[in-house]
Amino acid sequence: MQGAALLTGLTAATMQGDDNAYGLIPDAAIAVGDGKILWVGPLSGCPADHLALPHHPHEGRLVTPALIDCHTHIVHGGHRAREFEMRLEGASYEDIARAGGGIISTVTATRDASLDDLIATALPRIDALIGEGVSTVEIKSGYGLDLETELNMLRAARALEQARAITVKTTFLGAHAVPAGMDADTYIDTICLPALDAAHGEGLVDAVDGFCEGIAFTPAQIARVFDRARALDLPVKLHAEQLSHLGGTALAAKYNALSADHIEYANESDAAAMAGAGTVAVLLPGAFYTLHETQMPPVDALRHHDVPIALATDWNPGSSPMGSLLLAMNMGCTLFGLTPAEALGSTTRNAALALGLTDRGTITPGQRADLAIWNVEHPAELSYRFGFNPLHQRIHEGTL
Ligand code: DI6
Ligand code: FE
């Protein structure tokens, strides 16, 4: 058996059990082998065959499932620091977008970048996430808005999985913005849908996303993209109710979307629709913070309807240039009122669900041995501090 070992002397936050529990096991042992978790439990109850494996003692450190960043735009060209200055001078995100800045300015920089450039500039970003114990990351297209660049972004995302010990899940986000000089319907018919077909044909797409917002696409336009995704047997997810209530969340639920993301302006009936569809709520506090948003996502309604809540960085050059999933956890608690247990479940178990993954996100036998070992005593410490990274060791697919 490849890489068989027994990790000992740990407090294990298994993230098993109900939504608000850590599933804590004190003085735990974890047997790993062939990239999987073989056994987890109190050392006192460890079976003899696992006790015979090589021991890796951890003197009381905390172990969690490795973190999962389920919503990023880390493949992109250029930066938007000037836009940051403009917003501080009083311009709104929408003003800048309507004036041709925002997403469109990153599109120009991304179209000018070669595939090697896109890979090279994304590597430090993915290394930052790996350095915080991330073992799975979702990466979107959406800064090309032409066929070749949308495919190049997804090729770069796939290349990152070859360049680092990390799982990359790709998302086609051709319906991110309308290129200058074109109307939305023409763009969807002549560029977005052909690009989705081509990307799918090249095996580059794991899911399909869209930006349902006044400055982007209407629910009806998103539905045309989702119909094509359904025809290609691809799951969908949606940037919804970020800046207003257009009905994106309800549309996502209608298509049994993996997730509805942002959702600051979603309401009680949206939460009920998500619950009925098994759609995960992906909250993105980095964008809320960067855009000085004041509308809170409906956390109590999500809790009431048992909608799984995930947190992610939304790492993008405009609305959330944030390179820390631990900071997103702290913001989820401080800005959105999540408990530290909800925050840790949001970047492990529920983040896996937001990507349609059932083989990771908890510490249970049979799951991937994607683990993060931390120099802390209690799991709440992971959300409590910000600007400090207590990671001791990341274990990716059982490789110690
Ligand atoms: N919502 C967002 O916050 C990002 N995309 C989206 O649909 C913004 C991306 C950017 O500003 O570059
Ligand atoms: Fe986003």
Short mmCIF file of C-alpha atoms and ligand atoms in Angstrom, two decimals:
data_model
loop_
_atom_site.label_atom_id
_atom_site.label_comp_id
_atom_site.label_asym_id
_atom_site.label_seq_id
_atom_site.Cartn_x
_atom_site.Cartn_y
_atom_site.Cartn_z
CA MET A 1 0.00 0.00 0.00
CA GLN A 2 1.38 3.34 -1.17
CA GLY A 3 2.32 5.82 1.59
CA ALA A 4 0.74 3.87 4.47
CA ALA A 5 1.26 5.71 7.76
CA LEU A 6 -0.38 6.50 11.10
CA LEU A 7 -0.65 10.15 12.17
CA THR A 8 -0.88 10.40 15.96
CA GLY A 9 -1.13 12.98 18.76
CA LEU A 10 -3.76 15.06 16.97
CA THR A 11 -7.00 16.81 17.76
CA ALA A 12 -9.07 15.90 14.69
CA ALA A 13 -11.81 18.23 13.42
CA THR A 14 -13.45 15.65 11.18
CA MET A 15 -16.25 18.06 10.07
CA GLN A 16 -18.55 15.09 10.24
CA GLY A 17 -21.95 15.34 11.91
CA ASP A 18 -24.32 18.29 12.02
CA ASP A 19 -23.63 21.64 10.38
CA ASN A 20 -22.45 23.40 13.50
CA ALA A 21 -20.17 20.73 14.97
CA TYR A 22 -16.47 20.23 14.31
CA GLY A 23 -16.80 16.47 14.80
CA LEU A 24 -13.87 16.75 17.21
CA ILE A 25 -11.84 13.69 18.26
CA PRO A 26 -9.21 14.44 20.96
CA ASP A 27 -5.94 12.43 21.00
CA ALA A 28 -6.83 11.11 17.57
CA ALA A 29 -4.98 8.83 15.16
CA ILE A 30 -5.49 8.83 11.40
CA ALA A 31 -4.34 5.92 9.21
CA VAL A 32 -3.67 6.85 5.57
CA GLY A 33 -2.67 4.74 2.56
CA ASP A 34 -3.04 4.74 -1.23
CA GLY A 35 -4.06 8.42 -0.98
CA LYS A 36 -7.09 7.65 1.18
CA ILE A 37 -8.10 7.90 4.82
CA LEU A 38 -8.19 4.32 6.11
CA TRP A 39 -9.24 4.94 9.70
CA VAL A 40 -9.77 7.82 12.13
CA GLY A 41 -10.55 7.67 15.84
CA PRO A 42 -9.09 7.90 19.32
CA LEU A 43 -5.59 6.35 19.42
CA SER A 44 -6.87 4.15 22.28
CA GLY A 45 -9.22 2.44 19.82
CA CYS A 46 -6.82 2.11 16.88
CA PRO A 47 -6.86 -1.36 15.27
CA ALA A 48 -3.61 -3.35 15.60
CA ASP A 49 -2.86 -3.41 11.85
CA HIS A 50 -2.95 0.39 11.71
CA LEU A 51 -0.92 0.66 14.95
CA ALA A 52 1.81 -1.31 13.12
CA LEU A 53 2.14 1.39 10.43
CA PRO A 54 4.98 3.96 10.58
CA HIS A 55 3.96 6.61 13.15
CA HIS A 56 4.01 10.37 12.49
CA PRO A 57 3.51 12.05 15.92
CA HIS A 58 2.06 15.57 16.10
CA GLU A 59 2.23 16.63 19.77
CA GLY A 60 -1.39 17.79 20.08
CA ARG A 61 -1.69 19.80 16.85
CA LEU A 62 -5.10 20.29 15.18
CA VAL A 63 -5.85 18.41 11.94
CA THR A 64 -8.69 19.38 9.60
CA PRO A 65 -9.66 18.34 6.10
CA ALA A 66 -7.46 20.28 3.66
CA LEU A 67 -9.17 23.54 2.69
CA ILE A 68 -11.11 23.97 -0.54
CA ASP A 69 -11.36 27.36 -2.32
CA CYS A 70 -14.56 26.82 -4.36
CA HIS A 71 -14.74 30.19 -6.17
CA THR A 72 -11.71 31.92 -7.73
CA HIS A 73 -10.70 33.89 -10.81
CA ILE A 74 -6.97 33.41 -10.23
CA VAL A 75 -6.14 33.02 -13.93
CA HIS A 76 -6.14 36.54 -15.38
CA GLY A 77 -3.89 39.20 -16.87
CA GLY A 78 -3.01 42.59 -15.42
CA HIS A 79 -4.26 44.26 -12.21
CA ARG A 80 -6.82 46.91 -11.28
CA ALA A 81 -4.95 49.00 -8.68
CA ARG A 82 -5.96 52.23 -10.51
CA GLU A 83 -9.62 51.19 -10.17
CA PHE A 84 -9.01 50.71 -6.44
CA GLU A 85 -7.86 54.35 -6.30
CA MET A 86 -10.93 55.47 -8.33
CA ARG A 87 -13.30 53.72 -5.97
CA LEU A 88 -11.56 55.39 -3.02
CA GLU A 89 -12.10 58.69 -4.86
CA GLY A 90 -15.84 57.93 -4.89
CA ALA A 91 -16.51 56.06 -8.16
CA SER A 92 -18.82 53.04 -7.77
CA TYR A 93 -18.05 49.55 -9.08
CA GLU A 94 -20.94 49.92 -11.51
CA ASP A 95 -19.85 53.42 -12.67
CA ILE A 96 -16.41 52.01 -13.49
CA ALA A 97 -17.88 48.96 -15.26
CA ARG A 98 -20.24 51.15 -17.36
CA ALA A 99 -17.31 53.42 -18.26
CA GLY A 100 -15.48 50.45 -19.78
CA GLY A 101 -13.32 49.68 -16.78
CA GLY A 102 -13.80 46.78 -14.40
CA ILE A 103 -14.01 43.32 -15.92
CA ILE A 104 -13.47 44.73 -19.44
CA SER A 105 -10.11 46.22 -18.50
CA THR A 106 -8.96 42.81 -17.24
CA VAL A 107 -10.24 41.30 -20.49
CA THR A 108 -7.81 43.49 -22.45
CA ALA A 109 -4.88 42.41 -20.27
CA THR A 110 -5.90 38.75 -20.43
CA ARG A 111 -6.29 38.75 -24.23
CA ASP A 112 -2.76 40.23 -24.47
CA ALA A 113 -1.31 37.47 -22.26
CA SER A 114 0.12 34.25 -23.73
CA LEU A 115 -0.81 30.86 -22.27
CA ASP A 116 2.60 30.73 -20.58
CA ASP A 117 2.01 34.23 -19.13
CA LEU A 118 -1.38 33.17 -17.74
CA ILE A 119 0.19 30.10 -16.11
CA ALA A 120 3.21 32.01 -14.78
CA THR A 121 1.14 34.81 -13.20
CA ALA A 122 -1.31 32.34 -11.63
CA LEU A 123 1.39 30.15 -10.04
CA PRO A 124 2.19 32.55 -7.14
CA ARG A 125 -1.56 32.83 -6.45
CA ILE A 126 -2.06 29.06 -6.31
CA ASP A 127 1.10 28.77 -4.17
CA ALA A 128 -0.38 31.27 -1.71
CA LEU A 129 -3.50 29.11 -1.40
CA ILE A 130 -1.46 25.90 -1.06
CA GLY A 131 0.55 27.65 1.67
CA GLU A 132 -2.70 28.02 3.65
CA GLY A 133 -3.56 24.33 3.42
CA VAL A 134 -5.71 24.39 0.26
CA SER A 135 -5.80 21.12 -1.69
CA THR A 136 -8.65 21.82 -4.12
CA VAL A 137 -9.26 25.09 -5.97
CA GLU A 138 -11.91 26.14 -8.48
CA ILE A 139 -10.73 28.40 -11.30
CA LYS A 140 -13.04 30.24 -13.72
CA SER A 141 -12.62 31.62 -17.20
CA GLY A 142 -14.45 34.86 -18.01
CA TYR A 143 -11.76 37.41 -18.81
CA GLY A 144 -11.40 36.41 -22.45
CA LEU A 145 -14.90 37.01 -23.86
CA ASP A 146 -13.61 35.64 -27.15
CA LEU A 147 -13.29 31.99 -28.05
CA GLU A 148 -9.50 31.64 -28.06
CA THR A 149 -8.86 33.52 -24.83
CA GLU A 150 -11.66 31.73 -22.95
CA LEU A 151 -10.07 28.43 -23.98
CA ASN A 152 -6.59 29.72 -23.10
CA MET A 153 -7.74 30.60 -19.58
CA LEU A 154 -9.12 27.10 -19.06
CA ARG A 155 -5.98 25.53 -20.60
CA ALA A 156 -3.95 27.52 -18.08
CA ALA A 157 -6.17 26.29 -15.24
CA ARG A 158 -5.68 22.67 -16.32
CA ALA A 159 -1.90 23.27 -16.60
CA LEU A 160 -1.79 24.49 -12.99
CA GLU A 161 -2.99 21.07 -11.82
CA GLN A 162 0.03 19.53 -13.59
CA ALA A 163 2.41 22.11 -12.15
CA ARG A 164 1.41 21.76 -8.47
CA ALA A 165 0.12 19.09 -6.05
CA ILE A 166 -3.43 20.43 -6.09
CA THR A 167 -6.81 19.53 -7.60
CA VAL A 168 -8.15 22.17 -10.00
CA LYS A 169 -11.84 22.24 -10.94
CA THR A 170 -12.50 24.48 -13.95
CA THR A 171 -15.58 26.59 -14.59
CA PHE A 172 -16.55 28.20 -17.89
CA LEU A 173 -17.66 31.79 -17.20
CA GLY A 174 -18.06 33.13 -20.73
CA ALA A 175 -21.21 34.88 -19.52
CA HIS A 176 -19.18 37.15 -17.24
CA ALA A 177 -19.52 40.47 -19.12
CA VAL A 178 -20.50 41.79 -22.56
CA PRO A 179 -17.52 42.84 -24.74
CA ALA A 180 -17.46 46.47 -25.86
CA GLY A 181 -19.42 47.22 -29.02
CA MET A 182 -21.70 44.17 -28.79
CA ASP A 183 -25.13 43.52 -27.28
CA ALA A 184 -25.59 40.71 -24.78
CA ASP A 185 -27.79 38.46 -26.94
CA THR A 186 -25.47 38.65 -29.94
CA TYR A 187 -22.49 37.96 -27.68
CA ILE A 188 -24.16 34.88 -26.18
CA ASP A 189 -25.16 33.47 -29.58
CA THR A 190 -21.98 34.23 -31.55
CA ILE A 191 -19.17 33.95 -28.97
CA CYS A 192 -20.21 32.60 -25.57
CA LEU A 193 -22.06 29.44 -26.65
CA PRO A 194 -19.57 28.48 -29.40
CA ALA A 195 -16.75 28.99 -26.87
CA LEU A 196 -18.53 26.72 -24.39
CA ASP A 197 -18.93 24.05 -27.09
CA ALA A 198 -15.25 24.32 -28.05
CA ALA A 199 -14.02 24.30 -24.45
CA HIS A 200 -16.16 21.29 -23.63
CA GLY A 201 -14.90 19.54 -26.76
CA GLU A 202 -11.34 20.05 -25.53
CA GLY A 203 -12.19 18.61 -22.09
CA LEU A 204 -11.59 21.94 -20.38
CA VAL A 205 -14.90 22.42 -18.53
CA ASP A 206 -16.06 20.90 -15.24
CA ALA A 207 -18.95 23.36 -14.65
CA VAL A 208 -20.61 26.42 -16.22
CA ASP A 209 -21.19 29.76 -14.45
CA GLY A 210 -22.62 33.19 -15.30
CA PHE A 211 -22.94 36.70 -13.87
CA CYS A 212 -26.65 37.48 -13.46
CA GLU A 213 -26.68 41.22 -12.73
CA GLY A 214 -27.81 44.53 -14.18
CA ILE A 215 -24.29 45.22 -15.49
CA ALA A 216 -24.05 41.74 -16.97
CA PHE A 217 -26.77 39.27 -18.03
CA THR A 218 -30.48 38.83 -17.37
CA PRO A 219 -31.95 35.58 -16.02
CA ALA A 220 -33.34 34.82 -19.51
CA GLN A 221 -29.90 35.23 -21.07
CA ILE A 222 -28.28 33.10 -18.38
CA ALA A 223 -30.98 30.45 -18.98
CA ARG A 224 -29.77 30.12 -22.59
CA VAL A 225 -26.27 29.40 -21.33
CA PHE A 226 -27.60 26.96 -18.75
CA ASP A 227 -29.67 25.16 -21.41
CA ARG A 228 -26.48 24.61 -23.41
CA ALA A 229 -24.67 23.40 -20.27
CA ARG A 230 -27.52 20.95 -19.63
CA ALA A 231 -27.30 19.72 -23.23
CA LEU A 232 -23.58 19.08 -22.64
CA ASP A 233 -24.35 17.35 -19.31
CA LEU A 234 -22.37 19.97 -17.39
CA PRO A 235 -23.37 21.19 -13.91
CA VAL A 236 -24.01 24.90 -13.40
CA LYS A 237 -23.39 27.54 -10.74
CA LEU A 238 -24.18 31.27 -10.76
CA HIS A 239 -22.96 34.66 -9.55
CA ALA A 240 -26.38 35.77 -8.31
CA GLU A 241 -27.99 38.64 -6.36
CA GLN A 242 -24.61 40.30 -5.78
CA LEU A 243 -25.65 43.93 -6.36
CA SER A 244 -29.43 43.67 -6.75
CA HIS A 245 -32.30 41.16 -6.80
CA LEU A 246 -32.84 40.00 -10.41
CA GLY A 247 -33.96 36.42 -9.77
CA GLY A 248 -30.62 34.72 -10.41
CA THR A 249 -30.76 32.61 -7.25
CA ALA A 250 -34.20 31.26 -8.15
CA LEU A 251 -32.93 30.53 -11.67
CA ALA A 252 -29.92 28.67 -10.24
CA ALA A 253 -32.23 26.57 -8.07
CA LYS A 254 -34.48 25.87 -11.07
CA TYR A 255 -31.43 24.37 -12.83
CA ASN A 256 -30.37 22.44 -9.69
CA ALA A 257 -27.18 24.49 -9.69
CA LEU A 258 -24.27 23.27 -7.60
CA SER A 259 -24.13 26.74 -6.04
CA ALA A 260 -25.42 30.29 -6.05
CA ASP A 261 -22.62 32.68 -5.23
CA HIS A 262 -22.49 36.11 -3.54
CA ILE A 263 -26.31 36.25 -2.92
CA GLU A 264 -26.22 39.34 -0.70
CA TYR A 265 -29.61 40.38 -2.14
CA ALA A 266 -31.21 36.93 -2.00
CA ASN A 267 -34.31 36.52 0.19
CA GLU A 268 -36.19 33.89 2.20
CA SER A 269 -37.93 32.34 -0.80
CA ASP A 270 -34.58 32.15 -2.61
CA ALA A 271 -33.18 30.25 0.39
CA ALA A 272 -36.15 27.87 0.32
CA ALA A 273 -35.65 27.31 -3.42
CA MET A 274 -31.94 26.58 -2.87
CA ALA A 275 -32.80 24.08 -0.13
CA GLY A 276 -35.22 22.29 -2.44
CA ALA A 277 -32.62 22.10 -5.19
CA GLY A 278 -29.62 21.13 -3.02
CA THR A 279 -27.87 24.32 -4.16
CA VAL A 280 -25.00 25.46 -1.94
CA ALA A 281 -24.77 29.14 -0.88
CA VAL A 282 -21.23 30.36 -1.61
CA LEU A 283 -20.64 33.56 0.35
CA LEU A 284 -17.85 35.83 -0.86
CA PRO A 285 -16.94 38.33 1.90
CA GLY A 286 -13.92 39.62 -0.01
CA ALA A 287 -16.15 41.24 -2.65
CA PHE A 288 -18.61 42.47 0.03
CA TYR A 289 -15.69 44.12 1.84
CA THR A 290 -13.92 45.52 -1.27
CA LEU A 291 -17.11 47.05 -2.71
CA HIS A 292 -18.21 48.44 0.69
CA GLU A 293 -21.43 46.48 0.28
CA THR A 294 -23.93 46.95 3.09
CA GLN A 295 -26.56 44.38 2.15
CA MET A 296 -25.87 41.21 4.18
CA PRO A 297 -26.53 37.77 2.67
CA PRO A 298 -29.59 36.06 4.25
CA VAL A 299 -27.58 33.85 6.63
CA ASP A 300 -30.46 33.20 9.05
CA ALA A 301 -32.75 32.15 6.19
CA LEU A 302 -30.03 29.87 4.84
CA ARG A 303 -29.63 28.31 8.28
CA HIS A 304 -33.40 27.98 8.72
CA HIS A 305 -33.70 26.09 5.45
CA ASP A 306 -30.53 24.02 6.07
CA VAL A 307 -28.86 25.39 2.93
CA PRO A 308 -25.16 24.40 3.10
CA ILE A 309 -23.02 27.55 3.38
CA ALA A 310 -19.59 27.73 1.76
CA LEU A 311 -17.01 30.54 1.84
CA ALA A 312 -14.42 31.31 -0.85
CA THR A 313 -11.91 34.02 -1.74
CA ASP A 314 -13.48 35.03 -5.11
CA TRP A 315 -9.83 35.96 -5.83
CA ASN A 316 -10.12 38.30 -8.83
CA PRO A 317 -8.31 41.53 -9.78
CA GLY A 318 -11.32 43.80 -9.26
CA SER A 319 -13.95 43.09 -6.64
CA SER A 320 -11.93 40.70 -4.47
CA PRO A 321 -8.15 40.84 -4.90
CA MET A 322 -7.84 38.66 -1.78
CA GLY A 323 -5.27 35.89 -1.59
CA SER A 324 -6.25 34.27 1.70
CA LEU A 325 -8.96 31.69 2.38
CA LEU A 326 -8.22 31.96 6.12
CA LEU A 327 -9.05 35.68 5.87
CA ALA A 328 -12.28 34.77 4.07
CA MET A 329 -13.12 32.55 7.06
CA ASN A 330 -12.44 35.40 9.49
CA MET A 331 -14.56 37.76 7.35
CA GLY A 332 -17.33 35.17 7.15
CA CYS A 333 -17.52 35.30 10.95
CA THR A 334 -16.83 38.99 11.55
CA LEU A 335 -18.81 40.43 8.60
CA PHE A 336 -21.54 37.81 8.04
CA GLY A 337 -21.96 36.42 11.57
CA LEU A 338 -21.02 32.82 10.79
CA THR A 339 -19.78 30.73 13.70
CA PRO A 340 -16.17 29.48 13.50
CA ALA A 341 -17.58 25.94 13.10
CA GLU A 342 -19.74 27.12 10.16
CA ALA A 343 -16.70 28.90 8.70
CA LEU A 344 -14.54 25.77 8.83
CA GLY A 345 -17.38 23.67 7.38
CA SER A 346 -17.66 26.37 4.68
CA THR A 347 -14.12 25.80 3.39
CA THR A 348 -14.13 22.01 3.75
CA ARG A 349 -17.30 19.88 3.61
CA ASN A 350 -19.62 22.49 2.05
CA ALA A 351 -17.01 23.84 -0.36
CA ALA A 352 -16.64 20.29 -1.69
CA LEU A 353 -20.44 20.13 -2.21
CA ALA A 354 -20.31 23.46 -4.08
CA LEU A 355 -17.98 21.75 -6.58
CA GLY A 356 -20.05 18.57 -6.76
CA LEU A 357 -17.30 16.61 -4.96
CA THR A 358 -18.24 13.87 -2.48
CA ASP A 359 -14.77 12.29 -2.08
CA ARG A 360 -13.29 15.03 0.14
CA GLY A 361 -14.10 17.73 2.67
CA THR A 362 -14.30 15.55 5.81
CA ILE A 363 -11.92 13.25 7.70
CA THR A 364 -13.70 9.94 7.27
CA PRO A 365 -12.56 6.51 5.97
CA GLY A 366 -12.64 6.31 2.17
CA GLN A 367 -12.25 10.07 1.63
CA ARG A 368 -9.14 11.43 -0.05
CA ALA A 369 -6.29 11.91 2.40
CA ASP A 370 -6.27 15.68 1.83
CA LEU A 371 -5.41 17.02 5.28
CA ALA A 372 -4.16 20.22 6.89
CA ILE A 373 -2.26 20.11 10.18
CA TRP A 374 -2.17 23.37 12.13
CA ASN A 375 -0.07 24.78 15.00
CA VAL A 376 -3.20 25.60 16.97
CA GLU A 377 -5.14 23.90 19.77
CA HIS A 378 -8.76 24.74 18.82
CA PRO A 379 -10.42 24.94 15.37
CA ALA A 380 -11.91 28.36 16.19
CA GLU A 381 -8.36 29.75 16.04
CA LEU A 382 -8.45 29.31 12.24
CA SER A 383 -11.19 31.98 11.91
CA TYR A 384 -10.21 34.05 14.97
CA ARG A 385 -6.89 35.40 13.73
CA PHE A 386 -6.36 37.30 10.48
CA GLY A 387 -3.10 38.05 8.72
CA PHE A 388 -1.46 35.03 10.40
CA ASN A 389 -1.05 31.58 8.86
CA PRO A 390 -0.70 28.74 11.45
CA LEU A 391 -0.32 25.92 8.89
CA HIS A 392 2.20 23.28 9.98
CA GLN A 393 1.80 20.76 7.13
CA ARG A 394 -0.51 20.15 4.17
CA ILE A 395 -1.00 16.52 3.11
CA HIS A 396 -2.25 16.19 -0.47
CA GLU A 397 -3.72 12.81 -1.46
CA GLY A 398 -1.82 11.08 1.36
CA THR A 399 1.68 12.28 0.39
CA LEU A 400 3.43 13.12 3.66
N1 DI6 B 1 -18.79 39.35 -9.65
C1 DI6 B 1 -17.66 39.72 -9.07
O1 DI6 B 1 -17.53 40.23 -7.98
C2 DI6 B 1 -16.57 39.44 -10.01
N2 DI6 B 1 -17.21 38.87 -11.10
C3 DI6 B 1 -18.51 38.83 -10.86
O2 DI6 B 1 -19.31 38.36 -11.63
C4 DI6 B 1 -15.89 40.71 -10.39
C5 DI6 B 1 -14.78 40.43 -11.31
C6 DI6 B 1 -13.98 41.69 -11.58
O3 DI6 B 1 -14.32 42.77 -11.03
O4 DI6 B 1 -12.99 41.55 -12.31
FE FE B 2 -16.59 35.66 -8.77
#
